[in-house]
Amino acid sequence: MKQRIALLALGSLFVIQFGCQSDEEIKRQKYITEGILIYQNNCANCHQKKGEGLAALYPPLAGSDYLQHKEQVICLIRNGLQGPITVNGKSYNRPMPAQPQLSDLEVAELTTYIYNEWGRENTLTDVKKVTAVLEACKK
Ligand code: HEC
């Protein structure tokens, strides 16, 4: 009897451990893992490893109030950005190069990573959403 109860308890533990990891959660974690690598290879040069930015040249991503505009962020990752902008009350005005080599999926992984790491979010930015936003910012 005791053994049965122990087995039952063990069984429910497994369900709790693995049953609660929804597909969405697993996908979010995958996106973040990929996003870190894409960030290190394509963005950290300028925005720095911890997203702190570089002096008056490159704006920070960590704690950036610009991240409130997620659709603009998705567009600028692919298309770059020119002209003056303000981030956390400081002005920046240097061109950010476009990143046409990044696929829609890579932009989605990067966006998910940035917002989970620095945007105080724990959500997934799905590639479907990113494709729709990228279509819209072409216009
Ligand atoms: C060559 C340097 C450079 C690289 C590489 C670069 N950026 Fe930028 N980024 C900038 C500059 C400069 C600005 C400000 C543009 C302006 O003044 O119009 C900027 C602005 C931004 C902004 C909006 C402002 C903010 O700080 O919140 C985001 C978000 C951003 N970059 C994300 C990225 C991501 C993600 C990557 C990697 C795919 C990347 N950048 C690669 C230089 C760079």
Tab-separated table of N, CA, C and O in Angstrom, residues 57-129:
chain	number	residue	atom	x	y	z
A	57	LEU	N	27.384	56.944	-28.623
A	57	LEU	CA	27.365	56.390	-29.982
A	57	LEU	C	26.231	55.415	-30.204
A	57	LEU	O	25.457	55.529	-31.142
A	58	TYR	N	26.149	54.404	-29.332
A	58	TYR	CA	25.169	53.336	-29.514
A	58	TYR	C	24.237	53.273	-28.315
A	58	TYR	O	24.688	53.075	-27.182
A	59	PRO	N	22.940	53.415	-28.550
A	59	PRO	CA	21.985	53.465	-27.419
A	59	PRO	C	21.872	52.112	-26.708
A	59	PRO	O	22.121	51.060	-27.310
A	60	PRO	N	21.507	52.126	-25.435
A	60	PRO	CA	21.338	50.868	-24.695
A	60	PRO	C	20.043	50.158	-25.101
A	60	PRO	O	19.100	50.803	-25.546
A	61	LEU	N	20.038	48.849	-24.945
A	61	LEU	CA	18.793	48.080	-25.067
A	61	LEU	C	18.283	47.757	-23.671
A	61	LEU	O	17.084	47.713	-23.422
A	62	ALA	N	19.209	47.536	-22.752
A	62	ALA	CA	18.832	47.247	-21.365
A	62	ALA	C	18.142	48.471	-20.776
A	62	ALA	O	18.726	49.547	-20.726
A	63	GLY	N	16.885	48.298	-20.386
A	63	GLY	CA	16.131	49.393	-19.774
A	63	GLY	C	15.714	50.482	-20.756
A	63	GLY	O	15.271	51.550	-20.338
A	64	SER	N	15.837	50.217	-22.055
A	64	SER	CA	15.501	51.239	-23.051
A	64	SER	C	13.992	51.499	-23.120
A	64	SER	O	13.210	50.561	-23.270
A	65	ASP	N	13.604	52.772	-23.054
A	65	ASP	CA	12.171	53.076	-23.171
A	65	ASP	C	11.686	52.939	-24.615
A	65	ASP	O	10.488	52.885	-24.872
A	66	TYR	N	12.620	52.866	-25.543
A	66	TYR	CA	12.265	52.682	-26.952
A	66	TYR	C	11.614	51.305	-27.174
A	66	TYR	O	10.862	51.114	-28.123
A	67	LEU	N	11.888	50.362	-26.284
A	67	LEU	CA	11.355	49.002	-26.440
A	67	LEU	C	9.831	48.948	-26.291
A	67	LEU	O	9.208	47.936	-26.601
A	68	GLN	N	9.236	50.041	-25.814
A	68	GLN	CA	7.776	50.084	-25.754
A	68	GLN	C	7.155	49.953	-27.142
A	68	GLN	O	6.003	49.556	-27.275
A	69	HIS	N	7.918	50.310	-28.160
A	69	HIS	CA	7.375	50.270	-29.528
A	69	HIS	C	7.875	49.010	-30.221
A	69	HIS	O	8.821	49.054	-31.012
A	70	LYS	N	7.265	47.890	-29.888
A	70	LYS	CA	7.817	46.624	-30.377
A	70	LYS	C	7.793	46.511	-31.896
A	70	LYS	O	8.725	45.982	-32.493
A	71	GLU	N	6.743	47.027	-32.523
A	71	GLU	CA	6.659	46.875	-33.977
A	71	GLU	C	7.770	47.673	-34.669
A	71	GLU	O	8.376	47.209	-35.626
A	72	GLN	N	8.054	48.860	-34.139
A	72	GLN	CA	9.161	49.653	-34.698
A	72	GLN	C	10.491	48.939	-34.493
A	72	GLN	O	11.367	48.990	-35.353
A	73	VAL	N	10.625	48.289	-33.346
A	73	VAL	CA	11.879	47.586	-33.058
A	73	VAL	C	12.076	46.441	-34.061
A	73	VAL	O	13.152	46.269	-34.623
A	74	ILE	N	11.004	45.686	-34.323
A	74	ILE	CA	11.091	44.579	-35.285
A	74	ILE	C	11.512	45.119	-36.660
A	74	ILE	O	12.399	44.563	-37.311
A	75	CYS	N	10.907	46.233	-37.059
A	75	CYS	CA	11.242	46.829	-38.369
A	75	CYS	C	12.697	47.294	-38.425
A	75	CYS	O	13.378	47.073	-39.415
A	76	LEU	N	13.146	47.937	-37.344
A	76	LEU	CA	14.505	48.500	-37.422
A	76	LEU	C	15.581	47.418	-37.342
A	76	LEU	O	16.680	47.597	-37.857
A	77	ILE	N	15.268	46.294	-36.725
A	77	ILE	CA	16.254	45.209	-36.692
A	77	ILE	C	16.544	44.769	-38.131
A	77	ILE	O	17.700	44.623	-38.524
A	78	ARG	N	15.498	44.613	-38.929
A	78	ARG	CA	15.690	44.175	-40.320
A	78	ARG	C	16.201	45.302	-41.211
A	78	ARG	O	17.106	45.119	-42.020
A	79	ASN	N	15.608	46.509	-41.060
A	79	ASN	CA	15.828	47.578	-42.038
A	79	ASN	C	16.825	48.635	-41.609
A	79	ASN	O	17.124	49.537	-42.379
A	80	GLY	N	17.315	48.565	-40.375
A	80	GLY	CA	18.217	49.595	-39.887
A	80	GLY	C	17.439	50.855	-39.525
A	80	GLY	O	16.200	50.868	-39.596
A	81	LEU	N	18.177	51.883	-39.124
A	81	LEU	CA	17.530	53.122	-38.674
A	81	LEU	C	18.459	54.299	-38.920
A	81	LEU	O	19.664	54.202	-38.709
A	82	GLN	N	17.868	55.403	-39.378
A	82	GLN	CA	18.645	56.618	-39.626
A	82	GLN	C	17.939	57.796	-39.003
A	82	GLN	O	16.718	57.778	-38.897
A	83	GLY	N	18.699	58.801	-38.670
A	83	GLY	CA	18.106	60.036	-38.150
A	83	GLY	C	18.100	60.022	-36.637
A	83	GLY	O	18.334	58.989	-36.004
A	84	PRO	N	17.845	61.202	-36.042
A	84	PRO	CA	17.950	61.318	-34.586
A	84	PRO	C	16.862	60.546	-33.844
A	84	PRO	O	15.716	60.515	-34.284
A	85	ILE	N	17.237	59.900	-32.755
A	85	ILE	CA	16.247	59.276	-31.864
A	85	ILE	C	16.615	59.594	-30.414
A	85	ILE	O	17.752	59.963	-30.115
A	86	THR	N	15.635	59.442	-29.530
A	86	THR	CA	15.860	59.671	-28.108
A	86	THR	C	15.621	58.366	-27.363
A	86	THR	O	14.587	57.734	-27.535
A	87	VAL	N	16.587	57.954	-26.559
A	87	VAL	CA	16.429	56.754	-25.730
A	87	VAL	C	16.702	57.145	-24.283
A	87	VAL	O	17.785	57.668	-23.978
A	88	ASN	N	15.739	56.936	-23.434
A	88	ASN	CA	15.842	57.313	-22.020
A	88	ASN	C	16.304	58.763	-21.847
A	88	ASN	O	17.181	59.054	-21.026
A	89	GLY	N	15.752	59.632	-22.675
A	89	GLY	CA	16.047	61.054	-22.541
A	89	GLY	C	17.361	61.499	-23.172
A	89	GLY	O	17.675	62.690	-23.146
A	90	LYS	N	18.136	60.566	-23.737
A	90	LYS	CA	19.398	60.952	-24.388
A	90	LYS	C	19.268	60.844	-25.907
A	90	LYS	O	18.627	59.914	-26.405
A	91	SER	N	19.891	61.792	-26.612
A	91	SER	CA	19.774	61.754	-28.077
A	91	SER	C	20.901	60.950	-28.701
A	91	SER	O	22.047	60.992	-28.221
A	92	TYR	N	20.549	60.265	-29.757
A	92	TYR	CA	21.514	59.503	-30.553
A	92	TYR	C	21.251	59.848	-32.003
A	92	TYR	O	20.097	60.073	-32.381
A	93	ASN	N	22.292	59.872	-32.795
A	93	ASN	CA	22.066	60.132	-34.210
A	93	ASN	C	23.209	59.566	-35.042
A	93	ASN	O	24.105	60.277	-35.462
A	94	ARG	N	23.153	58.261	-35.200
A	94	ARG	CA	24.117	57.563	-36.054
A	94	ARG	C	23.316	56.513	-36.787
A	94	ARG	O	22.397	55.949	-36.211
A	95	PRO	N	23.674	56.206	-38.020
A	95	PRO	CA	22.894	55.174	-38.705
A	95	PRO	C	23.151	53.789	-38.123
A	95	PRO	O	24.288	53.451	-37.779
A	96	MET	N	22.072	53.043	-37.949
A	96	MET	CA	22.225	51.621	-37.631
A	96	MET	C	22.043	50.853	-38.936
A	96	MET	O	21.055	51.052	-39.635
A	97	PRO	N	23.007	49.991	-39.287
A	97	PRO	CA	22.905	49.280	-40.568
A	97	PRO	C	21.751	48.277	-40.586
A	97	PRO	O	21.399	47.709	-39.555
A	98	ALA	N	21.166	48.068	-41.775
A	98	ALA	CA	20.142	47.042	-41.950
A	98	ALA	C	20.776	45.660	-41.775
A	98	ALA	O	21.993	45.512	-41.876
A	99	GLN	N	19.948	44.675	-41.442
A	99	GLN	CA	20.446	43.302	-41.252
A	99	GLN	C	19.647	42.355	-42.159
A	99	GLN	O	18.901	41.510	-41.671
A	100	PRO	N	19.814	42.514	-43.479
A	100	PRO	CA	18.982	41.720	-44.394
A	100	PRO	C	19.288	40.228	-44.318
A	100	PRO	O	18.495	39.410	-44.777
A	101	GLN	N	20.413	39.886	-43.723
A	101	GLN	CA	20.786	38.458	-43.637
A	101	GLN	C	19.949	37.703	-42.613
A	101	GLN	O	19.924	36.467	-42.612
A	102	LEU	N	19.272	38.415	-41.735
A	102	LEU	CA	18.483	37.740	-40.699
A	102	LEU	C	17.120	37.320	-41.243
A	102	LEU	O	16.378	38.138	-41.781
A	103	SER	N	16.800	36.044	-41.093
A	103	SER	CA	15.494	35.536	-41.533
A	103	SER	C	14.407	36.037	-40.586
A	103	SER	O	14.705	36.513	-39.479
A	104	ASP	N	13.147	35.877	-40.994
A	104	ASP	CA	12.030	36.272	-40.118
A	104	ASP	C	12.131	35.529	-38.788
A	104	ASP	O	11.910	36.102	-37.719
A	105	LEU	N	12.464	34.241	-38.860
A	105	LEU	CA	12.577	33.452	-37.633
A	105	LEU	C	13.677	34.010	-36.730
A	105	LEU	O	13.504	34.147	-35.518
A	106	GLU	N	14.809	34.363	-37.341
A	106	GLU	CA	15.908	34.916	-36.534
A	106	GLU	C	15.524	36.252	-35.889
A	106	GLU	O	15.882	36.518	-34.744
A	107	VAL	N	14.779	37.080	-36.634
A	107	VAL	CA	14.316	38.345	-36.054
A	107	VAL	C	13.379	38.054	-34.872
A	107	VAL	O	13.449	38.710	-33.829
A	108	ALA	N	12.537	37.033	-35.018
A	108	ALA	CA	11.609	36.672	-33.938
A	108	ALA	C	12.378	36.163	-32.714
A	108	ALA	O	12.055	36.514	-31.568
A	109	GLU	N	13.397	35.352	-32.939
A	109	GLU	CA	14.194	34.826	-31.825
A	109	GLU	C	14.915	35.958	-31.100
A	109	GLU	O	14.943	36.026	-29.871
A	110	LEU	N	15.456	36.859	-31.898
A	110	LEU	CA	16.173	38.015	-31.356
A	110	LEU	C	15.222	38.905	-30.544
A	110	LEU	O	15.544	39.336	-29.438
A	111	THR	N	14.056	39.173	-31.107
A	111	THR	CA	13.070	40.016	-30.419
A	111	THR	C	12.638	39.365	-29.107
A	111	THR	O	12.557	40.025	-28.068
A	112	THR	N	12.398	38.067	-29.145
A	112	THR	CA	12.002	37.360	-27.922
A	112	THR	C	13.108	37.474	-26.879
A	112	THR	O	12.853	37.789	-25.711
A	113	TYR	N	14.343	37.266	-27.304
A	113	TYR	CA	15.464	37.377	-26.359
A	113	TYR	C	15.559	38.779	-25.765
A	113	TYR	O	15.605	38.947	-24.540
A	114	ILE	N	15.533	39.794	-26.625
A	114	ILE	CA	15.688	41.176	-26.150
A	114	ILE	C	14.592	41.536	-25.138
A	114	ILE	O	14.861	42.105	-24.089
A	115	TYR	N	13.343	41.170	-25.462
A	115	TYR	CA	12.239	41.555	-24.579
A	115	TYR	C	12.212	40.741	-23.293
A	115	TYR	O	11.754	41.226	-22.261
A	116	ASN	N	12.708	39.517	-23.335
A	116	ASN	CA	12.756	38.731	-22.098
A	116	ASN	C	13.907	39.175	-21.219
A	116	ASN	O	13.811	39.190	-19.997
A	117	GLU	N	15.008	39.570	-21.873
A	117	GLU	CA	16.198	39.942	-21.125
A	117	GLU	C	16.112	41.388	-20.622
A	117	GLU	O	16.475	41.667	-19.490
A	118	TRP	N	15.604	42.269	-21.494
A	118	TRP	CA	15.694	43.697	-21.172
A	118	TRP	C	14.366	44.435	-21.200
A	118	TRP	O	14.306	45.616	-20.865
A	119	GLY	N	13.316	43.789	-21.630
A	119	GLY	CA	12.041	44.490	-21.772
A	119	GLY	C	11.047	44.100	-20.703
A	119	GLY	O	9.878	44.407	-20.813
A	120	ARG	N	11.504	43.406	-19.686
A	120	ARG	CA	10.643	42.968	-18.581
A	120	ARG	C	9.398	42.223	-19.070
A	120	ARG	O	8.294	42.479	-18.648
A	121	GLU	N	9.593	41.329	-20.018
A	121	GLU	CA	8.494	40.527	-20.549
A	121	GLU	C	8.870	39.075	-20.389
A	121	GLU	O	10.048	38.750	-20.361
A	122	ASN	N	7.887	38.199	-20.288
A	122	ASN	CA	8.259	36.798	-20.442
A	122	ASN	C	7.341	36.115	-21.440
A	122	ASN	O	6.777	35.078	-21.185
A	123	THR	N	7.236	36.781	-22.586
A	123	THR	CA	6.376	36.241	-23.631
A	123	THR	C	7.187	35.880	-24.865
A	123	THR	O	8.341	36.278	-24.996
A	124	LEU	N	6.536	35.142	-25.728
A	124	LEU	CA	7.139	34.734	-26.989
A	124	LEU	C	6.687	35.711	-28.068
A	124	LEU	O	5.510	36.029	-28.152
A	125	THR	N	7.623	36.209	-28.883
A	125	THR	CA	7.229	36.962	-30.075
A	125	THR	C	7.326	35.990	-31.232
A	125	THR	O	8.418	35.687	-31.710
A	126	ASP	N	6.187	35.473	-31.638
A	126	ASP	CA	6.168	34.393	-32.621
A	126	ASP	C	6.574	34.874	-34.014
A	126	ASP	O	6.339	36.014	-34.379
A	127	VAL	N	7.181	33.961	-34.772
A	127	VAL	CA	7.622	34.296	-36.133
A	127	VAL	C	6.451	34.752	-37.012
A	127	VAL	O	6.614	35.596	-37.883
A	128	LYS	N	5.242	34.236	-36.741
A	128	LYS	CA	4.072	34.645	-37.553
A	128	LYS	C	3.797	36.127	-37.378
A	128	LYS	O	3.487	36.835	-38.321
A	129	LYS	N	3.903	36.586	-36.135
A	129	LYS	CA	3.685	38.010	-35.862
A	129	LYS	C	4.774	38.834	-36.553
A	129	LYS	O	4.494	39.853	-37.173
